[in-house]
Amino acid sequence: MIVEGILKGAVMMSTPLLIGALAEVFVERTGVMNIAIEGIFLIGAWAGFVGAYLTKSIGVGLVCSVVAGLVTGAIYGYFTVYLKQHQIVTGTAFNILSVGLTLYLYRVFFGVPLLPLTVEPLSSINIPLLSKIPVLGEALFNQNILTYLAFLFVGVGYWVLYHTRLGLVIRSTGANPEAVDAAGINVEKVRYWAVLFSSAMNGLAGAFYSLGFLGLFTENIIGGRGWIAFAICFLGNWNPLGVLAGALVFGLADAVAVSIQTSAFKAIPNEFIIALPYILTIVATIARKHFNVPAYLGTPYVKERR
Amino acid sequence: MLIGHENTAVELIGITKYFPGTIANYKVNLTVRKGEVLALLGENGAGKSTLMKVLYGMYMPDEGEIRVDGKKVDIRSPQDALALGIGMIHQHFTLVPVHTVVENVLLSAFNTPKGKLPVSEAAKEIEEIGRKYGLEVDPYALVNQLTVGMQQRVEILKALYAGARILIMDEPTAVLTPQNAQKLFEFVQDFRQAGNSVVFITHKLNEVMEIADRIVVMRGGKVTGELPREAASENELARMMVGKDLDEITVTNVSEGDSFGNIVLSIRNLRVKSARGHMAVDGLSLDIREGEIFGIAGVSGNGQEELAEALCGLRKIDGGEILLESKNIVGKKVMEIIKEGIGYIPADRHREGLVLDMSLEENLILRKFESESFSARGVLIQENIRRYAERAIDEYAIKTPSSKVKVRGLSGGNQQKVVVAREMDIATTALVAVQPTRGLDLGAIDYVHRTLLKAKAEGKAILLISTELSEILALSDRVGVIYRGKIVKVFNRQEAKVDEIGLAMMGVSNDEAQ
Amino acid sequence: MKRSKKIALSLFPVYSVFLGLILSGLLMLLLDANPLFVYKKMLIFAFRDAYNIADIFAKATPLMLTGLAFGFAFRASLFNIGAQGQFYMGCLATVTCSLFMNNFPAVILLPLCVLASGVAGGLWGSLVGYAKAKFNANEFLISMMSTYVAIAIMNYLIRGPLIESKGEYPQTDVIAQSAWIPQIIPHTRLHWGFVLAVVIAALAYFILWKTTLGFKIRAVGMNRDSARYAGINEKRIFVEVFFISGAFAGLAGFMEVNGIQHMLVQGFNPYLGAEGIGIAILGNAHPLGIVFAAILFGALKVGGNLVVQTSSIPSSIIGIMEGLVMISVIFSYFLRERILIRMEKKMLQAEDRKEDPRV
């Protein structure tokens, strides 16, 4: 029972990380880091909640989160891709702004409610028969729609990235934008679209935290999970399959932490279990010798002008 | 020869292209015929590459029109050019190193379908084209595991796969060994024989004479001459290229036989690995005497860069010794070698020689800021630095508003003067100069050359590494030819003959040649 | 270039501060507040009396230091995103010193706390530099993650060994009076730590532009290949820069614990590190600019906090103002660069025509 619960929790908690990290893979493969990821997670969580609360429809909430992500990405992408401003610096500004903005606009919409507002979170879709498989059944076949989508996204993403012309262009843009330019493809356009796509997906990932199981919005709802997704992209070696493995490991860490926190087991201080994913990231970053970092990651593309 | 429309592949009419600060092309007319090799000859900055990038759709011309097969066309991107059958091989390859050959080919092909990549079909076609023109390459190999020569093949295959009938090649032999260059020439001939056209951009006279059917010379953004190969002589071409006779620009450095002093720098059996891990300098030996310029001639990529870096402490030495005034300096750090008095003018002043966003005076002390005169107990002595900089600006006639401006704002010639000034000062015993005049205009080239001769007169031992044979011959007392990391032959200046040096550069020893 | 133009260009960050405030003002309209009225009130509140004016500088003190932490590393092209964690490490070190050595007199105890907080932040930071030098790890990612680890360590210590004697809340006991930083103006919160922070900013300036270490740092920051060519050991610079940068952030801990809070409360000042990045950007990573930017942020905080208490505007407006100011500053840098380039081009063209009759 405990194992099943933890596994189900692991798959669930890995969902937003998976969506965020996959989106980051696509944008970083074009050479742009979406440093605003943490902020867009938060904005997505906020917009999803607001949309769902006001219309009483989770579906509308999810759409709102995607649109909010897109809008943020459009501005972030304009600054970093077209104005060629520093990605880390710009992203940090966005992250600071997003904290104030979401809280402020929550107040604009709802004033100061006495009790935290809630919506009915996404319900699980039980796939008959398959969900009865011992141990893994609950984890894999009794989840909400976003989880199924996230796993579908891994396969589709992998196929697009490695087997289509679009994927070839994306991979080439981060590895050598000059080659893409020489082939007559507009590097800035590729990058901008990638930022838009990743931001939309990040918005959706953020909505998982507000709508996926809690059904509410708070200031600390993301709490660095965007950064974890960012790190998973890195540790997964910019590959959808690597990202899948990474997201599952971190999801498992999250689920184990929750179940230890709520159990009587007190041998390890809580704080260190919470810190586990972060320590894991540091260790993995140091231990891993060889990364296929996109060669032009973080470098704005300026066309040669003699 | 009859010139009609049916014989014309491409016409450029009145092309003008402005860049900030310069006019790169001015009312240029150029015709490329079907089934010919057209050599586009000119110095650095003559506007050859710009003109061809206009044709290839990378730059939009400010004035003028382009006709392909007699029809006016609008080329707005390389995709348009490729669709019209125009392909370009760039001087710096535009390949994605971490991708396979076939992926690289498919990336630039304008007709690749939007959906699934036709990898296996494309691979088959690449193999076919390869067989047809003798350009075989494994379509599934990763580009970064191919040699430079093979990478160039991939560039050519990219154009051919996209159906190019007109192939522009920008300085294609600069990166090739002589054997590969010869192979490339064979391909060019085959390709032409099949009724296609080639525009061959170069600044090397011998290549022009070897390969071209017709020669167009450019200088200062304009066409200064056009003639069939049979009517051309190297001297005449050179005059068109630089605007003066060849003899005039060749500084003849009269050295007085054996009037040199003692051996200052002696390299014995040096072995140095390249960044890629192969033994780039492999048992190299040479001696340089006081007041001598030792020139190293060779095709680039034969260990020149590694040799220079090893001498200056920037690269680990895997074997052999370097004796500076009989003292072994192998294993010393950069700072220590600077203290020993070896100056180093690196090949690329932007990447290495200068910190472009630092001020002129900071760049002048870049390699000696920790010396006693510029700092005490870790604090910089601003007054000394400023005075030193003003002296250097004066002595080297560096054109600048003040010593505090960023060197990024200076012209190429003045930037190089900053490097030269600094390294001349460091070089109390020896100076290593790599491509010291790359990308400079003639006035600045002359200045650098005269400075090197002055260093020689001061009794310094100078190692001059350059891929410009004319520069080597103009300045050196002795010429060593480097081939695969070894000095294969040494000539005294008086006995040096261009054809013999050329053969040695290709790794052909005298006995084989006869 | 004309002098007046030069001055106009150098004032771009100032214009953008106003732009950021105007944009924030638009958001106030959503809560039916009149932005002009709000800003007027903010100004009046912030400068109402000595206490509030002094508070601006008190608030600016730690911000200055976390701003320096980011700005200093930025000069070496290194990204220290972990100032928050280094700040907490400094907090822990100084509060431990203050609690356990409380029988020392202030003249010994305070310098000891300065040293402890600086070294703690510095060591925590230099771990990041070491990982970068030794394993070529991505310093951005590692410094980011190190903050979360630092938070865990702090939470553990505050809920465990360092918890107050009552054992009720996750916070320490109040530290002894001898460990308090004396006030500059009595009955305000402005303490001598502000002066120390300004001195530290001056020190940062001195290191960067007047010493050989600073020369190396800037060379590594602007061109790593050239730095190598100049014989500079970049790996050593990574560790040194992260130590100094971390020490700056750690000292912010001393300012807050010994100067303001006089105890350590779990999870306080959670955005100090991020705000430091904003301040460094606003100040163009220059120590003098950082001092002014920190004071500006301090004023926003003081005025904002008071306005919030007396109107319908929630405190989150402060974060919005900070964020929008940052974004408009980034935009202004882009604009300024573009104008400069255009002017340079014009100058070049004019010169070219003079010099080169051929063209």
Tab-separated table of C-alpha atoms in Angstrom, chain A residues 19-121:
chain	number	residue	atom	x	y	z
A	19	ILE	CA	6.329	19.388	-18.801
A	20	GLY	CA	8.574	22.252	-17.719
A	21	ALA	CA	11.816	20.425	-18.392
A	22	LEU	CA	10.704	19.182	-21.825
A	23	ALA	CA	9.714	22.711	-22.767
A	24	GLU	CA	13.091	23.900	-21.577
A	25	VAL	CA	14.782	21.229	-23.721
A	26	PHE	CA	13.138	22.638	-26.817
A	27	VAL	CA	13.982	26.253	-26.097
A	28	GLU	CA	17.537	25.540	-24.967
A	29	ARG	CA	18.162	23.439	-28.047
A	30	THR	CA	17.668	26.661	-29.986
A	31	GLY	CA	20.241	28.381	-27.792
A	32	VAL	CA	17.995	30.364	-25.457
A	33	MET	CA	17.648	29.668	-21.744
A	34	ASN	CA	14.184	30.391	-20.485
A	35	ILE	CA	15.360	31.732	-17.147
A	36	ALA	CA	11.900	33.142	-16.514
A	37	ILE	CA	10.716	29.540	-15.982
A	38	GLU	CA	10.181	29.922	-12.226
A	39	GLY	CA	8.153	33.071	-12.738
A	40	ILE	CA	6.104	31.579	-15.561
A	41	PHE	CA	5.324	28.536	-13.401
A	42	LEU	CA	3.949	30.939	-10.809
A	43	ILE	CA	2.025	32.993	-13.342
A	44	GLY	CA	0.612	29.801	-14.840
A	45	ALA	CA	-0.470	28.572	-11.429
A	46	TRP	CA	-2.125	31.897	-10.741
A	47	ALA	CA	-3.838	32.265	-14.114
A	48	GLY	CA	-5.039	28.669	-14.020
A	49	PHE	CA	-6.553	29.150	-10.624
A	50	VAL	CA	-8.194	32.457	-11.465
A	51	GLY	CA	-9.631	31.125	-14.709
A	52	ALA	CA	-10.963	28.003	-13.049
A	53	TYR	CA	-12.380	29.852	-10.066
A	54	LEU	CA	-14.177	32.490	-12.065
A	55	THR	CA	-15.682	30.144	-14.644
A	56	LYS	CA	-15.950	27.049	-12.458
A	57	SER	CA	-14.270	25.198	-15.294
A	58	ILE	CA	-10.870	23.554	-14.937
A	59	GLY	CA	-10.593	23.466	-18.716
A	60	VAL	CA	-10.872	27.236	-18.969
A	61	GLY	CA	-8.336	27.483	-16.164
A	62	LEU	CA	-5.840	25.418	-18.106
A	63	VAL	CA	-6.343	27.524	-21.206
A	64	CYS	CA	-5.811	30.657	-19.110
A	65	SER	CA	-2.539	29.292	-17.782
A	66	VAL	CA	-1.282	28.586	-21.306
A	67	VAL	CA	-2.264	32.045	-22.504
A	68	ALA	CA	-0.631	33.698	-19.477
A	69	GLY	CA	2.550	31.752	-20.188
A	70	LEU	CA	2.449	32.808	-23.822
A	71	VAL	CA	2.071	36.464	-22.976
A	72	THR	CA	4.965	36.390	-20.513
A	73	GLY	CA	7.073	34.468	-23.015
A	74	ALA	CA	6.296	36.950	-25.743
A	75	ILE	CA	7.821	39.742	-23.667
A	76	TYR	CA	10.719	37.682	-22.354
A	77	GLY	CA	11.476	36.458	-25.869
A	78	TYR	CA	11.330	39.962	-27.281
A	79	PHE	CA	13.882	41.149	-24.729
A	80	THR	CA	16.253	38.227	-25.074
A	81	VAL	CA	15.946	37.211	-28.727
A	82	TYR	CA	15.310	40.486	-30.531
A	83	LEU	CA	16.785	43.060	-28.147
A	84	LYS	CA	19.573	40.579	-27.313
A	85	GLN	CA	19.503	41.414	-23.630
A	86	HIS	CA	21.122	39.116	-21.146
A	87	GLN	CA	18.978	36.045	-20.543
A	88	ILE	CA	19.862	35.520	-16.890
A	89	VAL	CA	19.478	39.177	-16.018
A	90	THR	CA	16.186	39.550	-17.870
A	91	GLY	CA	14.848	36.280	-16.517
A	92	THR	CA	15.612	37.308	-12.954
A	93	ALA	CA	13.706	40.553	-13.439
A	94	PHE	CA	10.729	38.566	-14.696
A	95	ASN	CA	10.900	36.220	-11.733
A	96	ILE	CA	10.892	39.052	-9.224
A	97	LEU	CA	8.052	40.760	-11.023
A	98	SER	CA	5.956	37.606	-11.206
A	99	VAL	CA	5.852	37.226	-7.411
A	100	GLY	CA	4.522	40.738	-6.894
A	101	LEU	CA	2.251	40.613	-9.893
A	102	THR	CA	0.453	37.377	-9.077
A	103	LEU	CA	-0.157	38.383	-5.456
A	104	TYR	CA	-1.321	41.818	-6.489
A	105	LEU	CA	-3.670	40.613	-9.179
A	106	TYR	CA	-5.040	37.929	-6.850
A	107	ARG	CA	-5.975	40.789	-4.593
A	108	VAL	CA	-7.451	42.707	-7.531
A	109	PHE	CA	-9.705	39.763	-8.372
A	110	PHE	CA	-10.599	38.468	-4.954
A	111	GLY	CA	-9.855	41.146	-2.381
A	112	VAL	CA	-8.841	39.691	0.964
A	113	PRO	CA	-10.903	36.532	1.497
A	114	LEU	CA	-11.207	35.243	5.046
A	115	LEU	CA	-10.558	31.653	4.023
A	116	PRO	CA	-8.295	30.668	1.144
A	117	LEU	CA	-10.371	30.242	-2.003
A	118	THR	CA	-10.436	26.797	-3.493
A	119	VAL	CA	-11.583	25.029	-6.623
A	120	GLU	CA	-12.206	21.365	-7.185
A	121	PRO	CA	-8.837	20.024	-8.431
